[in-house]
Short mmCIF file of C-alpha atoms and ligand atoms in Angstrom, two decimals:
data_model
loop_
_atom_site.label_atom_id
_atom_site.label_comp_id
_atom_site.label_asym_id
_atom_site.label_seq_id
_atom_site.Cartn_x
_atom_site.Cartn_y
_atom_site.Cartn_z
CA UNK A 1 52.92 109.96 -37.45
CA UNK A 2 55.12 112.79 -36.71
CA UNK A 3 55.18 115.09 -33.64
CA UNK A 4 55.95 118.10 -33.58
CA UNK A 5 59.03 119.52 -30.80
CA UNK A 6 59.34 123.10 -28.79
CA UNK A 7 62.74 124.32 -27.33
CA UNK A 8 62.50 124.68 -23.79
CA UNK A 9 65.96 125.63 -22.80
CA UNK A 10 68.37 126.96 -25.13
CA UNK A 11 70.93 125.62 -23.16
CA UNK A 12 73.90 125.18 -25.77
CA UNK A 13 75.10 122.24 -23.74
CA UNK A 14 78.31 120.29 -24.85
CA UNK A 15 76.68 116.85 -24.18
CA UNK A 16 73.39 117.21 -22.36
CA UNK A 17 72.16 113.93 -21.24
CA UNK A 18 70.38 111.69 -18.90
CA UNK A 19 66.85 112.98 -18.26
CA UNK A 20 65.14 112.22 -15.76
CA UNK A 21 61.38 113.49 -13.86
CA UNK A 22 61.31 113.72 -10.46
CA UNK A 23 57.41 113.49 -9.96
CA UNK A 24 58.19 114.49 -5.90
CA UNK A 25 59.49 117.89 -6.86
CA UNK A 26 58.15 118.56 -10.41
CA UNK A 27 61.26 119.25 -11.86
CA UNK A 28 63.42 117.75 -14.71
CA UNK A 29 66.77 116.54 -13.61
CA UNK A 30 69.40 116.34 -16.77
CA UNK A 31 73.26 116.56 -16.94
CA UNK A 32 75.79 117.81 -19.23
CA UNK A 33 78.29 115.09 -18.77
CA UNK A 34 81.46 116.87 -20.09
CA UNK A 35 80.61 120.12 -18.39
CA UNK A 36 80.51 117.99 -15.06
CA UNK A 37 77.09 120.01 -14.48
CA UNK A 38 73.77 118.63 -12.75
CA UNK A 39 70.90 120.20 -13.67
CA UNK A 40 67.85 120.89 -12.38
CA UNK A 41 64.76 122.54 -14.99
CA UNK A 42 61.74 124.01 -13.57
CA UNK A 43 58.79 123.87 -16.85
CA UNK A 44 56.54 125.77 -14.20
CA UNK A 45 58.99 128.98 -13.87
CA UNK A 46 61.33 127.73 -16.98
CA UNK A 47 64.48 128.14 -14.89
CA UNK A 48 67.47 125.85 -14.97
CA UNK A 49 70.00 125.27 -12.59
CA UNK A 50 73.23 123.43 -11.64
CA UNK A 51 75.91 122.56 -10.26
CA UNK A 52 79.70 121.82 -10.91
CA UNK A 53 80.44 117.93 -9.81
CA UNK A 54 83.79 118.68 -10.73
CA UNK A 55 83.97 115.42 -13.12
CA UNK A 56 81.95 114.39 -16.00
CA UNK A 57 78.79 112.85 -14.93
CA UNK A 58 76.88 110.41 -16.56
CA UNK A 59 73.69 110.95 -14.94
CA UNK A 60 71.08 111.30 -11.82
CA UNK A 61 68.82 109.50 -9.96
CA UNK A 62 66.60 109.99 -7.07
CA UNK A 63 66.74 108.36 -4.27
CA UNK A 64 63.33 107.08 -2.04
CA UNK A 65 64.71 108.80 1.11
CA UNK A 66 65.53 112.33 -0.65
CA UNK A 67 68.37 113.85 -2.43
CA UNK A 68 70.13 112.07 -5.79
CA UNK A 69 72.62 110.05 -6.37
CA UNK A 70 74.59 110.58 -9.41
CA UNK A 71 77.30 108.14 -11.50
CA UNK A 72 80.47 109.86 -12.35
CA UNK A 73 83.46 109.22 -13.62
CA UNK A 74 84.84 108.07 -10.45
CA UNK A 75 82.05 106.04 -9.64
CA UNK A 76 78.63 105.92 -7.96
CA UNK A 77 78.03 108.87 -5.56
CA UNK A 78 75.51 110.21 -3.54
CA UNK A 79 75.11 113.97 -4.87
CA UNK A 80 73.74 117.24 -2.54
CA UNK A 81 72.20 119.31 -5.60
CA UNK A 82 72.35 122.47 -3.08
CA UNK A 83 76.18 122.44 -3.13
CA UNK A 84 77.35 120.26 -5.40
CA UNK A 85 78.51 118.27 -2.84
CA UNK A 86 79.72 114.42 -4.30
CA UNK A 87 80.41 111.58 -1.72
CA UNK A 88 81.88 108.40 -3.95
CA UNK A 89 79.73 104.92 -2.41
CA UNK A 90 81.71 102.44 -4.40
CA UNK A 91 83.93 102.71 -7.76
CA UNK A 92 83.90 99.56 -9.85
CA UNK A 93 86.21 100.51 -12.06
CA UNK A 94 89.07 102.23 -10.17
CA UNK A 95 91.64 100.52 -11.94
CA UNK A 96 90.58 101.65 -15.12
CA UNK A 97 91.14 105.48 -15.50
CA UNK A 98 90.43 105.74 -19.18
CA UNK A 99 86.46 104.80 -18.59
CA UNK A 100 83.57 107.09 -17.11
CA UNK A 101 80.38 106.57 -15.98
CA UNK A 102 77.33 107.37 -18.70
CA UNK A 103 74.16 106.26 -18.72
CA UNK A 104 71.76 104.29 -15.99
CA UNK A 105 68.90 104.25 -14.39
CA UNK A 106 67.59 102.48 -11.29
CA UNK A 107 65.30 99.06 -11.62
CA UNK A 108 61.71 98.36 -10.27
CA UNK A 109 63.77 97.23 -7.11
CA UNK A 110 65.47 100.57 -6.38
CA UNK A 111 69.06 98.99 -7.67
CA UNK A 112 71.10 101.60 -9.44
CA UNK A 113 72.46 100.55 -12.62
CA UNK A 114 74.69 102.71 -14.60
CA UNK A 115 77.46 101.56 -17.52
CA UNK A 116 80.91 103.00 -18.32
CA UNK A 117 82.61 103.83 -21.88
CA UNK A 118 86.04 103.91 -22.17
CA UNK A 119 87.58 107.81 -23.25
CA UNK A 120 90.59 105.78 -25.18
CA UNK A 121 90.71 105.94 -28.84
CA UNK A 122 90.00 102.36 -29.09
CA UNK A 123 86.88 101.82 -27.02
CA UNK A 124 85.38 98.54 -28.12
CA UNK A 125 84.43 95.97 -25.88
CA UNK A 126 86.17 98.26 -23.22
CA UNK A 127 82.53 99.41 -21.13
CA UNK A 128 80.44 97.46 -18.52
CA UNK A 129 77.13 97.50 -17.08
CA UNK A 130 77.26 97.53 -13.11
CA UNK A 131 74.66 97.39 -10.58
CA UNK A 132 74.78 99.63 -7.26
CA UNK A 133 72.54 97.33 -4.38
CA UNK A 134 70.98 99.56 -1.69
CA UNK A 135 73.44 98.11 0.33
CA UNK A 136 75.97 100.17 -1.25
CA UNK A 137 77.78 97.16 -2.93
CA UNK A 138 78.06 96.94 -6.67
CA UNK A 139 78.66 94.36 -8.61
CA UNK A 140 78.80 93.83 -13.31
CA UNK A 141 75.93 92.77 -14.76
CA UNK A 142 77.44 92.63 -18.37
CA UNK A 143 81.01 92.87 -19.95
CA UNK A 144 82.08 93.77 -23.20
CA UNK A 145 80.01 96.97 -23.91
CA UNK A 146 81.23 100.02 -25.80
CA UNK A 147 78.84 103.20 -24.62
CA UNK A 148 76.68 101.73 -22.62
CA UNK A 149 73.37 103.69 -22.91
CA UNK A 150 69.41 104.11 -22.59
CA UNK A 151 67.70 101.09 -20.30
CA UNK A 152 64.58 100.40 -19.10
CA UNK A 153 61.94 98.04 -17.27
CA UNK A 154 59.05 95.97 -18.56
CA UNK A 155 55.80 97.03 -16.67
CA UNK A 156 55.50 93.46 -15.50
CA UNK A 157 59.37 93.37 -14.03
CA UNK A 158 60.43 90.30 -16.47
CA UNK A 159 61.86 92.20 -18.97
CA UNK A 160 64.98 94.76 -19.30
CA UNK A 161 65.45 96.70 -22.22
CA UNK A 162 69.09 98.06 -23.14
CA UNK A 163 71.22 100.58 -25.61
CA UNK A 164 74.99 100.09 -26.40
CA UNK A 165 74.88 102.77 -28.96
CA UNK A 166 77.92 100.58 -30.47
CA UNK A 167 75.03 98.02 -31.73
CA UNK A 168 71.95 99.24 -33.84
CA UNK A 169 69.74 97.97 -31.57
CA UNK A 170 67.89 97.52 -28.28
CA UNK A 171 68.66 94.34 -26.68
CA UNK A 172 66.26 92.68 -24.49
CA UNK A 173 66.76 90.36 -21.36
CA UNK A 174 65.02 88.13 -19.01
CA UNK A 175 65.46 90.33 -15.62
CA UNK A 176 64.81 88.64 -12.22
CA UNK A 177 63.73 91.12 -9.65
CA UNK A 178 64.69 89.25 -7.00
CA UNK A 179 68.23 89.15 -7.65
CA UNK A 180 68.65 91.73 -10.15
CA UNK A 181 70.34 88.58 -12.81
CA UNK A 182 69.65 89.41 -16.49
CA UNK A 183 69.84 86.36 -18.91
CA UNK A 184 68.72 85.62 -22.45
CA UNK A 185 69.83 88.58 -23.97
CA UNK A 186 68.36 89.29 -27.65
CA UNK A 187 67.56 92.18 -30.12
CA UNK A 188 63.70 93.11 -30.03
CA UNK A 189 64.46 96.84 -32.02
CA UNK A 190 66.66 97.14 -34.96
CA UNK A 191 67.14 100.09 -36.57
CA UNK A 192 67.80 101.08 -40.34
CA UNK A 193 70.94 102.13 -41.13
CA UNK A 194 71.67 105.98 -41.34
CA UNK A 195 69.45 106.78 -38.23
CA UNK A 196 72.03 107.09 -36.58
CA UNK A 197 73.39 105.33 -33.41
CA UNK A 198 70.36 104.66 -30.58
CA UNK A 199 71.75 106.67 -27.19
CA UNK A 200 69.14 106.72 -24.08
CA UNK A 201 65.62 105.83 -24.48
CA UNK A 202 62.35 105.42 -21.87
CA UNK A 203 59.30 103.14 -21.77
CA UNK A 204 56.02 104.79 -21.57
CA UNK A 205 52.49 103.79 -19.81
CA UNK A 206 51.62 101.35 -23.00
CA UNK A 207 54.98 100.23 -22.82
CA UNK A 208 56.94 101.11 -26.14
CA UNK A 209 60.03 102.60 -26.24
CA UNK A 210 61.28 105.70 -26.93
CA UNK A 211 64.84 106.32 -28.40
CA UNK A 212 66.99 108.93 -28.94
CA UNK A 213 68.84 108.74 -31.82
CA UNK A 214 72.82 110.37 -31.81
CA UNK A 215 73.41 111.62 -34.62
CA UNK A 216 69.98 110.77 -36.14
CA UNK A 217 68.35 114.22 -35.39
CA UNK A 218 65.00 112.16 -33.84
CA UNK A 219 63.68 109.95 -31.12
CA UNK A 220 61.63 106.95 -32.13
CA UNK A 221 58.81 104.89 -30.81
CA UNK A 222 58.45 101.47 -30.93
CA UNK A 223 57.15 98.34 -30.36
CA UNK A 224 59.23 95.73 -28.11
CA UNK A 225 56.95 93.08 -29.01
CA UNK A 226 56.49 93.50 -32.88
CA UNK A 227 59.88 95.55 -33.51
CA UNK A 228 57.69 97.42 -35.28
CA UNK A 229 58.42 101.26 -35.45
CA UNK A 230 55.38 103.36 -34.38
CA UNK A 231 55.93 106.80 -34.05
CA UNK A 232 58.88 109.42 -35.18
CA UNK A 233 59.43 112.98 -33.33
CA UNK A 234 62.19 115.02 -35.89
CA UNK A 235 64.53 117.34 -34.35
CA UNK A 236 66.22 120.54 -35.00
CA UNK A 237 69.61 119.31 -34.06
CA UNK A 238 71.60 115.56 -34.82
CA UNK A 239 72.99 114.73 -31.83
CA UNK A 240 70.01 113.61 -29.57
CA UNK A 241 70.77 111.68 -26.89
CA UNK A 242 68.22 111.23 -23.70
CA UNK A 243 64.38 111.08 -23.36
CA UNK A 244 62.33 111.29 -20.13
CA UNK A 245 58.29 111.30 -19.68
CA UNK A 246 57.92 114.50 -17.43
CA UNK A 247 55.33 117.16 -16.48
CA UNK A 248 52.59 117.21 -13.92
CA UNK A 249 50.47 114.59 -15.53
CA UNK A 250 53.93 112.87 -17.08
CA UNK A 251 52.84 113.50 -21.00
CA UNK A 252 55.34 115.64 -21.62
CA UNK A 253 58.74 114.21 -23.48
CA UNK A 254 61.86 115.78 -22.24
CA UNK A 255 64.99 115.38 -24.62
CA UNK A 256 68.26 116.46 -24.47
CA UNK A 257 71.01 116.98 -27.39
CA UNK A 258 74.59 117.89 -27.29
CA UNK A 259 77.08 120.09 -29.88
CA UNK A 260 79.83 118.19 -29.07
CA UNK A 261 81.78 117.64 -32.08
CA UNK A 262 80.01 119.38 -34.44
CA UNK A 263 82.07 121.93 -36.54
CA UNK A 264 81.10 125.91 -36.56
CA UNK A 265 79.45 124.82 -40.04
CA UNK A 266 77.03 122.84 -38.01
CA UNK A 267 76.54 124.73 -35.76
CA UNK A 268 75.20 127.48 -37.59
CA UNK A 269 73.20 125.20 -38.85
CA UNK A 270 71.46 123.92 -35.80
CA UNK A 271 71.85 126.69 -33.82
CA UNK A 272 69.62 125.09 -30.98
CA UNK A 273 72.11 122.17 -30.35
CA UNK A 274 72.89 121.27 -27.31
CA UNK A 275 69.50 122.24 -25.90
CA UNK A 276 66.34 120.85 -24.19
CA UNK A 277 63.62 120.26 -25.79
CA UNK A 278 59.63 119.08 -25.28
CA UNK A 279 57.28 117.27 -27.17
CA UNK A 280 53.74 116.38 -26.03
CA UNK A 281 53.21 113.39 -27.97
CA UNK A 282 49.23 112.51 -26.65
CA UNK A 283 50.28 109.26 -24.12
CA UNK A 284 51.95 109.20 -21.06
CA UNK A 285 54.97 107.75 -19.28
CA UNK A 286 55.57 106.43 -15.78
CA UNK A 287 57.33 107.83 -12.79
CA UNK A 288 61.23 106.79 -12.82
CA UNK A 289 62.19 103.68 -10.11
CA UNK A 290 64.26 105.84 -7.56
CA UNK A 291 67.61 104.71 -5.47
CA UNK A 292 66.43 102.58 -2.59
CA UNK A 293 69.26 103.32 -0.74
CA1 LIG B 1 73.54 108.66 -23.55
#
């Protein structure tokens, strides 16, 4: 089955990323993580707006009590989308000034959990995943990733689902939410080679998966149980990297995309990179956990 896509925002971003639907305000938070812009899209007026964080930012979340926070390269941060304002809660990784922030989302608890990629030319191994309590304290969840990426929740809380785009995959572990521990960590998605490299992803109400694929020009659906794939959306432009479940009645698919490293060839040949698109596949997601602190 194949679903058709509509540009929503022709936003030439250099790496838009991390969407996210903030069913409070009807709006569609996403970031363009080299720009070091948040953004905020209205679908019912169409207007977009931002603001400079003044460092790359991997992406947004919103907290219960109002207002987002945000992970950045210097760590996680509260962030005042009226001024841009960015107060740092806790960096995990200030001894390592070669990583930034990218990806994360927060967990059925309202834990923050974001990841880190290393900028170096050797980036292997280099990435973590960390985990930002209410309390403010954070603490790593999992060493040894490379760009960490797209995770998600089973409906039932036992499950976590997780992207490093270095691995063909989505990995699966057993996720307490008690404590936040993951554990028994396996691949329940494989993809075939030349789709690319899987980047952020969602769950929706039936809980599949959706993944963007970088580089693939598509986002998939699939199957966590089976590993079967169910559904393809193809897109105008390769580098696709986030999915969200948005709109008033959350059936709406959000995706971002980014022209980063494409040559001017490229480009002229997908023009529309770097921008926002929407899909309205026929299901639905669910509303994002938000920041309980
Ligand atoms: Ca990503």
């Amino acid at each position: 089955m194949n679903i058709g896509v509509e540009l929503v925002l022709d936003a030439k971003a250099t790496l838009g990323e991390g969407a996210i639907w903030d069913a409070r305000r009807g709006v569609l938070y996403w970031v363009d993580i080299l720009e070091g812009q948040a953004h905020e899209f209205n679908p019912a007026t169409g207007a977009d707006r931002f603001v400079e964080v003044g460092q790359p930012v991997g992406t947004v979340v919103a907290r219960r009590g109002g207002g987002l926070m945000a992970a950045v390269q210097g760590g996680f941060a509260r962030l005042d989308l009226e001024t841009g304002e960015l107060s740092i809660v806790n960096d995990p990784e200030a001894g390592l000034p070669d990583n930034r922030f990218n990806d994360g989302k927060c967990d059925p608890a309202g834990r923050f959990w974001a990841g880190t990629m290393s900028m170096g030319e050797d980036p292997a191994g280099k990435g973590s995943l960390y985990v930002l309590e209410a309390d403010g304290r954070a603490w790593r969840a999992l060493a040894g990733v490379t760009v960490s990426n797209g995770i998600a929740w089973s409906h039932d809380h036992q499950t976590m689902y997780y992207i490093d785009t270095a691995r063909p995959e989505v990995s699966a572990f057993d996720y307490d939410e008690a404590t936040g521990a993951i554990a028994n960590r396996r691949t329940v998605v494989t993809l075939p080679p030349g789709d690319g490299g899987p980047d952020g992803m969602t769950i929706d109400a039936e809980g599949r998966l959706w993944v963007a694929h970088w580089d693939g020009g598509k986002v998939t659906r699939w199957d966590p149980t089976s590993g079967r794939l169910l559904a393809t959306l193809p897109l105008p432009v390769s580098r696709v990297t986030s999915c969200a479940f948005g709109g008033t009645g959350l059936d709406e698919l959000y995706i971002t995309s980014a022209r980063t490293g494409l040559s001017e060839e490229e480009i002229a040949r997908q023009p529309m990179a770097g921008g926002l698109f929407r899909a309205r596949p026929g299901l639905k997601g669910v509303p994002a956990y938000e920041y309980a602190g």
